[in-house]
PDB file of N, CA and C and ligand atoms in Angstrom:
ATOM      1  N   MET A   1     -62.448 -92.316 -31.035  1.00 98.00           N
ATOM      2  CA  MET A   1     -62.198 -91.571 -32.270  1.00 98.00           C
ATOM      3  C   MET A   1     -63.259 -90.492 -32.438  1.00 98.00           C
ATOM      4  N   LYS A   2     -62.786 -89.332 -32.887  1.00 98.00           N
ATOM      5  CA  LYS A   2     -63.689 -88.248 -33.272  1.00 98.00           C
ATOM      6  C   LYS A   2     -63.323 -87.821 -34.685  1.00 98.00           C
ATOM      7  N   THR A   3     -64.290 -87.254 -35.405  1.00 98.00           N
ATOM      8  CA  THR A   3     -63.998 -86.856 -36.781  1.00 98.00           C
ATOM      9  C   THR A   3     -64.852 -85.663 -37.196  1.00 98.00           C
ATOM     10  N   TYR A   4     -64.329 -84.902 -38.128  1.00 98.00           N
ATOM     11  CA  TYR A   4     -65.112 -83.829 -38.754  1.00 98.00           C
ATOM     12  C   TYR A   4     -64.574 -83.617 -40.157  1.00 98.00           C
ATOM     13  N   VAL A   5     -65.364 -82.919 -40.953  1.00 98.00           N
ATOM     14  CA  VAL A   5     -64.955 -82.596 -42.323  1.00 98.00           C
ATOM     15  C   VAL A   5     -64.497 -81.145 -42.374  1.00 98.00           C
ATOM     16  N   ASP A   6     -63.363 -80.892 -42.980  1.00 98.00           N
ATOM     17  CA  ASP A   6     -62.940 -79.524 -43.262  1.00 98.00           C
ATOM     18  C   ASP A   6     -63.753 -79.053 -44.469  1.00 98.00           C
ATOM     19  N   LYS A   7     -64.806 -78.304 -44.193  1.00 98.00           N
ATOM     20  CA  LYS A   7     -65.739 -77.916 -45.253  1.00 98.00           C
ATOM     21  C   LYS A   7     -65.129 -76.891 -46.212  1.00 98.00           C
ATOM     22  N   GLU A   8     -64.017 -76.294 -45.818  1.00 98.00           N
ATOM     23  CA  GLU A   8     -63.336 -75.340 -46.700  1.00 98.00           C
ATOM     24  C   GLU A   8     -62.641 -76.049 -47.858  1.00 98.00           C
ATOM     25  N   THR A   9     -62.233 -77.296 -47.630  1.00 98.00           N
ATOM     26  CA  THR A   9     -61.470 -78.009 -48.661  1.00 98.00           C
ATOM     27  C   THR A   9     -62.257 -79.131 -49.316  1.00 98.00           C
ATOM     28  N   CYS A  10     -63.388 -79.538 -48.722  1.00 98.00           N
ATOM     29  CA  CYS A  10     -64.236 -80.566 -49.333  1.00 98.00           C
ATOM     30  C   CYS A  10     -64.723 -80.068 -50.695  1.00 98.00           C
ATOM     31  N   ILE A  11     -64.607 -80.937 -51.699  1.00 98.00           N
ATOM     32  CA  ILE A  11     -65.053 -80.565 -53.051  1.00 98.00           C
ATOM     33  C   ILE A  11     -66.346 -81.299 -53.428  1.00 98.00           C
ATOM     34  N   ALA A  12     -67.033 -81.832 -52.420  1.00 98.00           N
ATOM     35  CA  ALA A  12     -68.331 -82.474 -52.626  1.00 98.00           C
ATOM     36  C   ALA A  12     -68.251 -83.664 -53.580  1.00 98.00           C
ATOM     37  N   CYS A  13     -67.175 -84.432 -53.447  1.00 98.00           N
ATOM     38  CA  CYS A  13     -67.038 -85.574 -54.362  1.00 98.00           C
ATOM     39  C   CYS A  13     -67.992 -86.707 -53.997  1.00 98.00           C
ATOM     40  N   GLY A  14     -68.407 -86.778 -52.735  1.00 98.00           N
ATOM     41  CA  GLY A  14     -69.405 -87.745 -52.334  1.00 98.00           C
ATOM     42  C   GLY A  14     -68.888 -89.097 -51.879  1.00 98.00           C
ATOM     43  N   ALA A  15     -67.602 -89.306 -51.969  1.00 98.00           N
ATOM     44  CA  ALA A  15     -67.051 -90.632 -51.642  1.00 98.00           C
ATOM     45  C   ALA A  15     -67.262 -91.010 -50.185  1.00 98.00           C
ATOM     46  N   CYS A  16     -67.120 -90.059 -49.285  1.00 98.00           N
ATOM     47  CA  CYS A  16     -67.195 -90.405 -47.860  1.00 98.00           C
ATOM     48  C   CYS A  16     -68.590 -90.880 -47.470  1.00 98.00           C
ATOM     49  N   GLY A  17     -69.621 -90.286 -48.060  1.00 98.00           N
ATOM     50  CA  GLY A  17     -70.978 -90.701 -47.744  1.00 98.00           C
ATOM     51  C   GLY A  17     -71.287 -92.097 -48.240  1.00 98.00           C
ATOM     52  N   ALA A  18     -70.601 -92.517 -49.299  1.00 98.00           N
ATOM     53  CA  ALA A  18     -70.768 -93.876 -49.799  1.00 98.00           C
ATOM     54  C   ALA A  18     -70.002 -94.866 -48.932  1.00 98.00           C
ATOM     55  N   THR A  19     -68.860 -94.440 -48.420  1.00 98.00           N
ATOM     56  CA  THR A  19     -67.997 -95.332 -47.636  1.00 98.00           C
ATOM     57  C   THR A  19     -68.463 -95.446 -46.190  1.00 98.00           C
ATOM     58  N   ALA A  20     -68.920 -94.343 -45.613  1.00 98.00           N
ATOM     59  CA  ALA A  20     -69.338 -94.338 -44.207  1.00 98.00           C
ATOM     60  C   ALA A  20     -70.671 -93.592 -44.087  1.00 98.00           C
ATOM     61  N   PRO A  21     -71.740 -94.186 -44.622  1.00 98.00           N
ATOM     62  CA  PRO A  21     -73.038 -93.480 -44.667  1.00 98.00           C
ATOM     63  C   PRO A  21     -73.663 -93.224 -43.308  1.00 98.00           C
ATOM     64  N   ASP A  22     -73.233 -93.951 -42.277  1.00 98.00           N
ATOM     65  CA  ASP A  22     -73.778 -93.703 -40.948  1.00 98.00           C
ATOM     66  C   ASP A  22     -73.139 -92.488 -40.286  1.00 98.00           C
ATOM     67  N   VAL A  23     -72.046 -92.028 -40.857  1.00 98.00           N
ATOM     68  CA  VAL A  23     -71.309 -90.916 -40.233  1.00 98.00           C
ATOM     69  C   VAL A  23     -71.369 -89.651 -41.079  1.00 98.00           C
ATOM     70  N   PHE A  24     -71.215 -89.803 -42.407  1.00 98.00           N
ATOM     71  CA  PHE A  24     -71.128 -88.610 -43.249  1.00 98.00           C
ATOM     72  C   PHE A  24     -72.363 -88.451 -44.133  1.00 98.00           C
ATOM     73  N   ASP A  25     -72.880 -87.239 -44.149  1.00 98.00           N
ATOM     74  CA  ASP A  25     -73.964 -86.864 -45.060  1.00 98.00           C
ATOM     75  C   ASP A  25     -73.565 -85.531 -45.685  1.00 98.00           C
ATOM     76  N   PHE A  26     -74.445 -84.977 -46.498  1.00 98.00           N
ATOM     77  CA  PHE A  26     -74.088 -83.798 -47.273  1.00 98.00           C
ATOM     78  C   PHE A  26     -75.078 -82.677 -47.039  1.00 98.00           C
ATOM     79  N   ASP A  27     -74.559 -81.442 -47.018  1.00 97.00           N
ATOM     80  CA  ASP A  27     -75.456 -80.300 -46.863  1.00 97.00           C
ATOM     81  C   ASP A  27     -76.053 -79.934 -48.230  1.00 97.00           C
ATOM     82  N   ASP A  28     -76.794 -78.847 -48.290  1.00 97.00           N
ATOM     83  CA  ASP A  28     -77.502 -78.486 -49.519  1.00 97.00           C
ATOM     84  C   ASP A  28     -76.557 -78.210 -50.682  1.00 97.00           C
ATOM     85  N   ASP A  29     -75.309 -77.896 -50.367  1.00 96.00           N
ATOM     86  CA  ASP A  29     -74.308 -77.649 -51.418  1.00 96.00           C
ATOM     87  C   ASP A  29     -73.516 -78.905 -51.766  1.00 96.00           C
ATOM     88  N   GLY A  30     -73.865 -80.028 -51.121  1.00 97.00           N
ATOM     89  CA  GLY A  30     -73.141 -81.266 -51.390  1.00 97.00           C
ATOM     90  C   GLY A  30     -71.867 -81.424 -50.593  1.00 97.00           C
ATOM     91  N   ILE A  31     -71.638 -80.475 -49.690  1.00 98.00           N
ATOM     92  CA  ILE A  31     -70.442 -80.536 -48.842  1.00 98.00           C
ATOM     93  C   ILE A  31     -70.715 -81.495 -47.684  1.00 98.00           C
ATOM     94  N   ALA A  32     -69.741 -82.336 -47.394  1.00 98.00           N
ATOM     95  CA  ALA A  32     -69.925 -83.372 -46.375  1.00 98.00           C
ATOM     96  C   ALA A  32     -69.810 -82.810 -44.966  1.00 98.00           C
ATOM     97  N   TYR A  33     -70.478 -83.511 -44.042  1.00 98.00           N
ATOM     98  CA  TYR A  33     -70.325 -83.194 -42.616  1.00 98.00           C
ATOM     99  C   TYR A  33     -70.618 -84.446 -41.803  1.00 98.00           C
ATOM    100  N   ASN A  34     -70.140 -84.440 -40.592  1.00 98.00           N
ATOM    101  CA  ASN A  34     -70.370 -85.548 -39.673  1.00 98.00           C
ATOM    102  C   ASN A  34     -71.760 -85.379 -39.049  1.00 98.00           C
ATOM    103  N   VAL A  35     -72.671 -86.314 -39.348  1.00 98.00           N
ATOM    104  CA  VAL A  35     -74.048 -86.194 -38.876  1.00 98.00           C
ATOM    105  C   VAL A  35     -74.174 -86.446 -37.378  1.00 98.00           C
ATOM    106  N   MET A  36     -73.176 -87.066 -36.786  1.00 98.00           N
ATOM    107  CA  MET A  36     -73.307 -87.458 -35.381  1.00 98.00           C
ATOM    108  C   MET A  36     -73.215 -86.272 -34.432  1.00 98.00           C
ATOM    109  N   ASP A  37     -72.512 -85.228 -34.843  1.00 98.00           N
ATOM    110  CA  ASP A  37     -72.368 -84.073 -33.956  1.00 98.00           C
ATOM    111  C   ASP A  37     -72.420 -82.760 -34.742  1.00 98.00           C
ATOM    112  N   ASP A  38     -73.108 -82.801 -35.889  1.00 98.00           N
ATOM    113  CA  ASP A  38     -73.225 -81.617 -36.744  1.00 98.00           C
ATOM    114  C   ASP A  38     -71.842 -81.041 -37.059  1.00 98.00           C
ATOM    115  N   ASN A  39     -70.916 -81.961 -37.289  1.00 98.00           N
ATOM    116  CA  ASN A  39     -69.555 -81.617 -37.732  1.00 98.00           C
ATOM    117  C   ASN A  39     -68.737 -80.866 -36.679  1.00 98.00           C
ATOM    118  N   GLN A  40     -69.102 -81.040 -35.419  1.00 98.00           N
ATOM    119  CA  GLN A  40     -68.329 -80.379 -34.361  1.00 98.00           C
ATOM    120  C   GLN A  40     -67.057 -81.165 -34.003  1.00 98.00           C
ATOM    121  N   GLY A  41     -67.038 -82.456 -34.368  1.00 98.00           N
ATOM    122  CA  GLY A  41     -65.873 -83.269 -34.026  1.00 98.00           C
ATOM    123  C   GLY A  41     -65.795 -83.607 -32.554  1.00 98.00           C
ATOM    124  N   THR A  42     -66.971 -83.681 -31.915  1.00 98.00           N
ATOM    125  CA  THR A  42     -66.994 -83.930 -30.474  1.00 98.00           C
ATOM    126  C   THR A  42     -67.545 -85.311 -30.110  1.00 98.00           C
ATOM    127  N   ALA A  43     -68.298 -85.941 -31.017  1.00 98.00           N
ATOM    128  CA  ALA A  43     -68.939 -87.222 -30.706  1.00 98.00           C
ATOM    129  C   ALA A  43     -67.945 -88.375 -30.838  1.00 98.00           C
ATOM    130  N   ASP A  44     -68.030 -89.314 -29.929  1.00 98.00           N
ATOM    131  CA  ASP A  44     -67.218 -90.519 -30.030  1.00 98.00           C
ATOM    132  C   ASP A  44     -67.833 -91.436 -31.085  1.00 98.00           C
ATOM    133  N   ILE A  45     -67.047 -91.774 -32.109  1.00 98.00           N
ATOM    134  CA  ILE A  45     -67.533 -92.646 -33.168  1.00 98.00           C
ATOM    135  C   ILE A  45     -67.570 -94.077 -32.647  1.00 98.00           C
ATOM    136  N   PRO A  46     -68.712 -94.749 -32.766  1.00 98.00           N
ATOM    137  CA  PRO A  46     -68.798 -96.137 -32.286  1.00 98.00           C
ATOM    138  C   PRO A  46     -67.738 -97.021 -32.960  1.00 98.00           C
ATOM    139  N   GLU A  47     -67.248 -97.972 -32.178  1.00 98.00           N
ATOM    140  CA  GLU A  47     -66.161 -98.826 -32.648  1.00 98.00           C
ATOM    141  C   GLU A  47     -66.448 -99.473 -33.999  1.00 98.00           C
ATOM    142  N   ASP A  48     -67.692 -99.920 -34.189  1.00 98.00           N
ATOM    143  CA  ASP A  48     -68.002-100.654 -35.422  1.00 98.00           C
ATOM    144  C   ASP A  48     -68.073 -99.750 -36.653  1.00 98.00           C
ATOM    145  N   LEU A  49     -67.961 -98.455 -36.465  1.00 98.00           N
ATOM    146  CA  LEU A  49     -67.963 -97.530 -37.606  1.00 98.00           C
ATOM    147  C   LEU A  49     -66.589 -96.928 -37.868  1.00 98.00           C
ATOM    148  N   GLN A  50     -65.646 -97.197 -36.983  1.00 98.00           N
ATOM    149  CA  GLN A  50     -64.355 -96.514 -37.083  1.00 98.00           C
ATOM    150  C   GLN A  50     -63.566 -96.905 -38.335  1.00 98.00           C
ATOM    151  N   ASP A  51     -63.635 -98.179 -38.726  1.00 98.00           N
ATOM    152  CA  ASP A  51     -62.917 -98.594 -39.942  1.00 98.00           C
ATOM    153  C   ASP A  51     -63.484 -97.880 -41.167  1.00 98.00           C
ATOM    154  N   ASP A  52     -64.812 -97.716 -41.192  1.00 98.00           N
ATOM    155  CA  ASP A  52     -65.428 -97.000 -42.310  1.00 98.00           C
ATOM    156  C   ASP A  52     -64.927 -95.556 -42.353  1.00 98.00           C
ATOM    157  N   VAL A  53     -64.818 -94.939 -41.201  1.00 98.00           N
ATOM    158  CA  VAL A  53     -64.340 -93.547 -41.148  1.00 98.00           C
ATOM    159  C   VAL A  53     -62.892 -93.468 -41.645  1.00 98.00           C
ATOM    160  N   ARG A  54     -62.068 -94.420 -41.216  1.00 98.00           N
ATOM    161  CA  ARG A  54     -60.667 -94.420 -41.693  1.00 98.00           C
ATOM    162  C   ARG A  54     -60.615 -94.625 -43.204  1.00 98.00           C
ATOM    163  N   ASP A  55     -61.443 -95.542 -43.719  1.00 98.00           N
ATOM    164  CA  ASP A  55     -61.480 -95.769 -45.170  1.00 98.00           C
ATOM    165  C   ASP A  55     -61.930 -94.501 -45.899  1.00 98.00           C
ATOM    166  N   ALA A  56     -62.916 -93.822 -45.333  1.00 98.00           N
ATOM    167  CA  ALA A  56     -63.391 -92.584 -45.947  1.00 98.00           C
ATOM    168  C   ALA A  56     -62.290 -91.526 -45.962  1.00 98.00           C
ATOM    169  N   ALA A  57     -61.567 -91.424 -44.862  1.00 98.00           N
ATOM    170  CA  ALA A  57     -60.475 -90.443 -44.798  1.00 98.00           C
ATOM    171  C   ALA A  57     -59.394 -90.790 -45.821  1.00 98.00           C
ATOM    172  N   ASP A  58     -59.071 -92.073 -45.931  1.00 98.00           N
ATOM    173  CA  ASP A  58     -58.054 -92.502 -46.905  1.00 98.00           C
ATOM    174  C   ASP A  58     -58.514 -92.202 -48.333  1.00 98.00           C
ATOM    175  N   GLY A  59     -59.823 -92.311 -48.556  1.00 98.00           N
ATOM    176  CA  GLY A  59     -60.335 -92.163 -49.909  1.00 98.00           C
ATOM    177  C   GLY A  59     -60.679 -90.739 -50.300  1.00 98.00           C
ATOM    178  N   CYS A  60     -60.655 -89.826 -49.344  1.00 98.00           N
ATOM    179  CA  CYS A  60     -61.011 -88.434 -49.675  1.00 98.00           C
ATOM    180  C   CYS A  60     -59.906 -87.805 -50.526  1.00 98.00           C
ATOM    181  N   PRO A  61     -60.246 -87.305 -51.703  1.00 98.00           N
ATOM    182  CA  PRO A  61     -59.214 -86.796 -52.608  1.00 98.00           C
ATOM    183  C   PRO A  61     -58.565 -85.506 -52.132  1.00 98.00           C
ATOM    184  N   THR A  62     -59.202 -84.829 -51.181  1.00 98.00           N
ATOM    185  CA  THR A  62     -58.627 -83.562 -50.712  1.00 98.00           C
ATOM    186  C   THR A  62     -58.200 -83.625 -49.244  1.00 98.00           C
ATOM    187  N   ASP A  63     -58.160 -84.851 -48.692  1.00 98.00           N
ATOM    188  CA  ASP A  63     -57.772 -85.020 -47.279  1.00 98.00           C
ATOM    189  C   ASP A  63     -58.588 -84.120 -46.353  1.00 98.00           C
ATOM    190  N   SER A  64     -59.881 -84.031 -46.630  1.00 98.00           N
ATOM    191  CA  SER A  64     -60.724 -83.126 -45.853  1.00 98.00           C
ATOM    192  C   SER A  64     -61.304 -83.767 -44.603  1.00 98.00           C
ATOM    193  N   ILE A  65     -61.194 -85.090 -44.482  1.00 98.00           N
ATOM    194  CA  ILE A  65     -61.754 -85.763 -43.312  1.00 98.00           C
ATOM    195  C   ILE A  65     -60.682 -85.849 -42.238  1.00 98.00           C
ATOM    196  N   LYS A  66     -60.923 -85.156 -41.166  1.00 98.00           N
ATOM    197  CA  LYS A  66     -59.962 -85.066 -40.068  1.00 98.00           C
ATOM    198  C   LYS A  66     -60.354 -86.051 -38.972  1.00 98.00           C
ATOM    199  N   ILE A  67     -59.374 -86.772 -38.468  1.00 98.00           N
ATOM    200  CA  ILE A  67     -59.617 -87.786 -37.440  1.00 98.00           C
ATOM    201  C   ILE A  67     -58.737 -87.498 -36.231  1.00 98.00           C
ATOM    202  N   GLU A  68     -59.375 -87.628 -35.066  1.00 98.00           N
ATOM    203  CA  GLU A  68     -58.634 -87.567 -33.811  1.00 98.00           C
ATOM    204  C   GLU A  68     -58.822 -88.914 -33.122  1.00 98.00           C
ATOM    205  N   GLU A  69     -57.747 -89.660 -32.966  1.00 94.00           N
ATOM    206  CA  GLU A  69     -57.852 -91.006 -32.373  1.00 94.00           C
ATOM    207  C   GLU A  69     -57.887 -90.930 -30.855  1.00 94.00           C
TER     208      GLU A  69
HETATM  209 FE1  LIG B 101     -65.751 -83.998 -49.440  1.00 88.21          FE
HETATM  210 FE2  LIG B 101     -63.790 -85.683 -49.233  1.00 88.21          FE
HETATM  211 FE3  LIG B 101     -66.199 -86.434 -48.640  1.00 88.21          FE
HETATM  212  S1  LIG B 101     -64.046 -84.166 -50.841  1.00 88.21           S
HETATM  213  S2  LIG B 101     -67.506 -85.245 -49.998  1.00 88.21           S
HETATM  214  S3  LIG B 101     -64.999 -84.892 -47.578  1.00 88.21           S
HETATM  215  S4  LIG B 101     -64.670 -87.668 -49.650  1.00 88.21           S
END
C-alpha cells in the first residue's frame, strides 16, 4: 500500500493525524501529509499501519487521503 494526501482538498481537520499518527503529520498550515515519503506516495506502508491508513481515509471528510493498494 502507498498513500498520499491531496493537499488541494485537505481542510486541515486533523482527523488523519489522530487516527494514523505514524503516517500522517501536518505542515505549518495544518495541512496533512504522509511523513514516510514527504507525501510523494512512493513509500510502502508497513502492514501493521495499513488498517490505520484505511481508517484515516474513511474518516477524512473531504476524501483527501488517496490510497494505492
Ligand atoms: Fe486533511 Fe482529511 Fe486529514 S481533511 S487533515 S487529510 S482527515
